[in-house]
Amino acid sequence: QVQLVESGGGLVQAGGSLSLSCAASGSILNSNAMAWYRQGPGKQRDMVAHITDGGSTNYASSVKGRFTISRDNAKNTVTLQMNSLKPEDTGVYYCNGGKVRGAGYYAMNYWGKGTLVTVSS
């Protein structure tokens, strides 16, 4: 019943910007946060940013200062603004519903299909 649909990916040169959007529908049971993950070619899927229901944000060190996560609860959307993109940012970006507890973000089994971001050098 829950659907997360990512959009906004594409090809961009290093130093450029992209904005990704996640449209959420349905109720994510027990979730109090949303996150963006990425999975590079042949790599593990890792979290790049998350945002709580109250708007508190956190970022992976590799993207801090370059990426901004935000949400619009009225529109049921989560956005990832990506600036100063680097080739190592290349990957499929996934929207996730999860939970912040203590110091960490815990992904729940709510995923979109992903949107591909390719950053060329």
CSV table of C-alpha atoms in Angstrom, one decimal:
chain,number,residue,atom,x,y,z
A,1,GLN,CA,0.0,0.0,0.0
A,2,VAL,CA,2.9,2.3,0.7
A,3,GLN,CA,4.6,3.7,-2.4
A,4,LEU,CA,7.7,5.8,-2.7
A,5,VAL,CA,8.5,7.1,-6.2
A,6,GLU,CA,11.8,8.8,-6.9
A,7,SER,CA,12.4,11.2,-9.8
A,8,GLY,CA,14.9,13.8,-10.9
A,9,GLY,CA,17.9,11.7,-11.7
A,10,GLY,CA,20.0,12.2,-14.8
A,11,LEU,CA,23.4,13.0,-16.2
A,12,VAL,CA,25.3,15.9,-14.9
A,13,GLN,CA,28.9,17.1,-15.1
A,14,ALA,CA,31.1,17.3,-12.0
A,15,GLY,CA,30.4,20.5,-10.1
A,16,GLY,CA,26.8,20.6,-11.3
A,17,SER,CA,23.6,20.2,-9.4
A,18,LEU,CA,20.5,18.0,-9.4
A,19,SER,CA,17.4,17.9,-7.3
A,20,LEU,CA,15.8,14.6,-6.5
A,21,SER,CA,12.2,14.2,-5.4
A,22,CYS,CA,10.4,11.4,-3.6
A,23,ALA,CA,6.7,11.3,-3.7
A,24,ALA,CA,5.2,9.3,-0.9
A,25,SER,CA,1.8,7.8,-0.6
A,26,GLY,CA,0.2,5.6,2.0
A,27,SER,CA,1.0,5.2,5.6
A,28,ILE,CA,4.5,4.1,6.7
A,29,LEU,CA,3.9,2.3,9.9
A,30,ASN,CA,6.2,3.3,12.7
A,31,SER,CA,8.3,5.5,10.6
A,32,ASN,CA,9.4,8.8,12.0
A,33,ALA,CA,12.0,9.7,9.4
A,34,MET,CA,12.8,9.6,5.7
A,35,ALA,CA,16.1,9.1,4.1
A,36,TRP,CA,17.9,9.0,0.8
A,37,TYR,CA,20.3,6.2,0.1
A,38,ARG,CA,22.5,5.6,-2.9
A,39,GLN,CA,24.1,2.5,-4.4
A,40,GLY,CA,27.0,3.0,-6.7
A,41,PRO,CA,28.0,0.4,-9.3
A,42,GLY,CA,29.1,-2.7,-7.5
A,43,LYS,CA,28.8,-1.0,-4.2
A,44,GLN,CA,26.6,-1.4,-1.1
A,45,ARG,CA,23.6,0.8,-0.6
A,46,ASP,CA,24.4,3.4,1.9
A,47,MET,CA,22.5,6.3,3.5
A,48,VAL,CA,23.4,9.8,2.4
A,49,ALA,CA,20.9,11.8,4.3
A,50,HIS,CA,17.9,11.5,6.5
A,51,ILE,CA,15.2,13.8,7.9
A,52,THR,CA,12.9,13.3,10.9
A,53,ASP,CA,9.2,14.1,11.0
A,54,GLY,CA,10.2,17.3,12.9
A,55,GLY,CA,12.7,18.4,10.2
A,56,SER,CA,15.9,17.5,11.9
A,57,THR,CA,18.5,16.4,9.4
A,58,ASN,CA,21.7,14.4,9.2
A,59,TYR,CA,24.2,13.7,6.5
A,60,ALA,CA,26.9,11.3,5.6
A,61,SER,CA,30.2,12.9,5.8
A,62,SER,CA,30.8,12.4,2.1
A,63,VAL,CA,27.9,14.7,1.2
A,64,LYS,CA,27.8,17.1,4.1
A,65,GLY,CA,27.9,20.7,2.9
A,66,ARG,CA,26.9,19.7,-0.6
A,67,PHE,CA,23.5,18.0,-0.3
A,68,THR,CA,20.4,19.2,1.4
A,69,ILE,CA,17.4,17.0,2.4
A,70,SER,CA,14.1,18.6,3.0
A,71,ARG,CA,10.5,17.5,3.2
A,72,ASP,CA,7.1,19.0,2.5
A,73,ASN,CA,4.6,17.1,4.6
A,74,ALA,CA,1.6,18.8,3.0
A,75,LYS,CA,2.7,17.5,-0.4
A,76,ASN,CA,4.1,14.2,0.9
A,77,THR,CA,7.4,14.8,-0.8
A,78,VAL,CA,11.0,14.5,0.2
A,79,THR,CA,13.7,16.3,-1.7
A,80,LEU,CA,17.4,15.9,-2.0
A,81,GLN,CA,19.2,19.0,-3.4
A,82,MET,CA,22.6,17.9,-4.6
A,83,ASN,CA,25.2,20.6,-5.4
A,84,SER,CA,28.9,20.4,-6.3
A,85,LEU,CA,28.4,16.9,-7.6
A,86,LYS,CA,31.4,14.6,-7.9
A,87,PRO,CA,31.9,11.5,-10.0
A,88,GLU,CA,31.8,9.4,-6.8
A,89,ASP,CA,28.2,10.5,-6.3
A,90,THR,CA,27.2,8.4,-9.2
A,91,GLY,CA,24.7,5.7,-8.3
A,92,VAL,CA,21.0,4.9,-8.0
A,93,TYR,CA,19.4,7.0,-5.4
A,94,TYR,CA,16.6,5.5,-3.3
A,95,CYS,CA,14.0,7.0,-1.0
A,96,ASN,CA,13.4,5.2,2.2
A,97,GLY,CA,11.1,5.3,5.2
A,98,GLY,CA,12.7,4.5,8.5
A,99,LYS,CA,13.2,5.4,12.0
A,100,VAL,CA,15.6,7.5,14.0
A,101,ARG,CA,16.4,6.0,17.3
A,102,GLY,CA,19.3,7.1,19.5
A,103,ALA,CA,22.2,8.1,17.3
A,104,GLY,CA,21.3,6.2,14.2
A,105,TYR,CA,18.9,5.9,11.3
A,106,TYR,CA,17.3,2.5,10.8
A,107,ALA,CA,15.9,1.7,7.4
A,108,MET,CA,12.6,0.0,7.3
A,109,ASN,CA,11.4,-2.0,4.4
A,110,TYR,CA,9.9,0.9,2.5
A,111,TRP,CA,11.8,1.7,-0.7
A,112,GLY,CA,11.3,3.3,-4.0
A,113,LYS,CA,12.5,1.9,-7.2
A,114,GLY,CA,15.3,4.4,-7.4
A,115,THR,CA,16.5,7.1,-9.8
A,116,LEU,CA,19.8,7.0,-11.5
A,117,VAL,CA,22.3,9.8,-11.1
A,118,THR,CA,25.4,9.8,-13.3
A,119,VAL,CA,28.1,12.4,-12.6
A,120,SER,CA,30.7,12.7,-15.3
A,121,SER,CA,34.2,14.1,-14.8
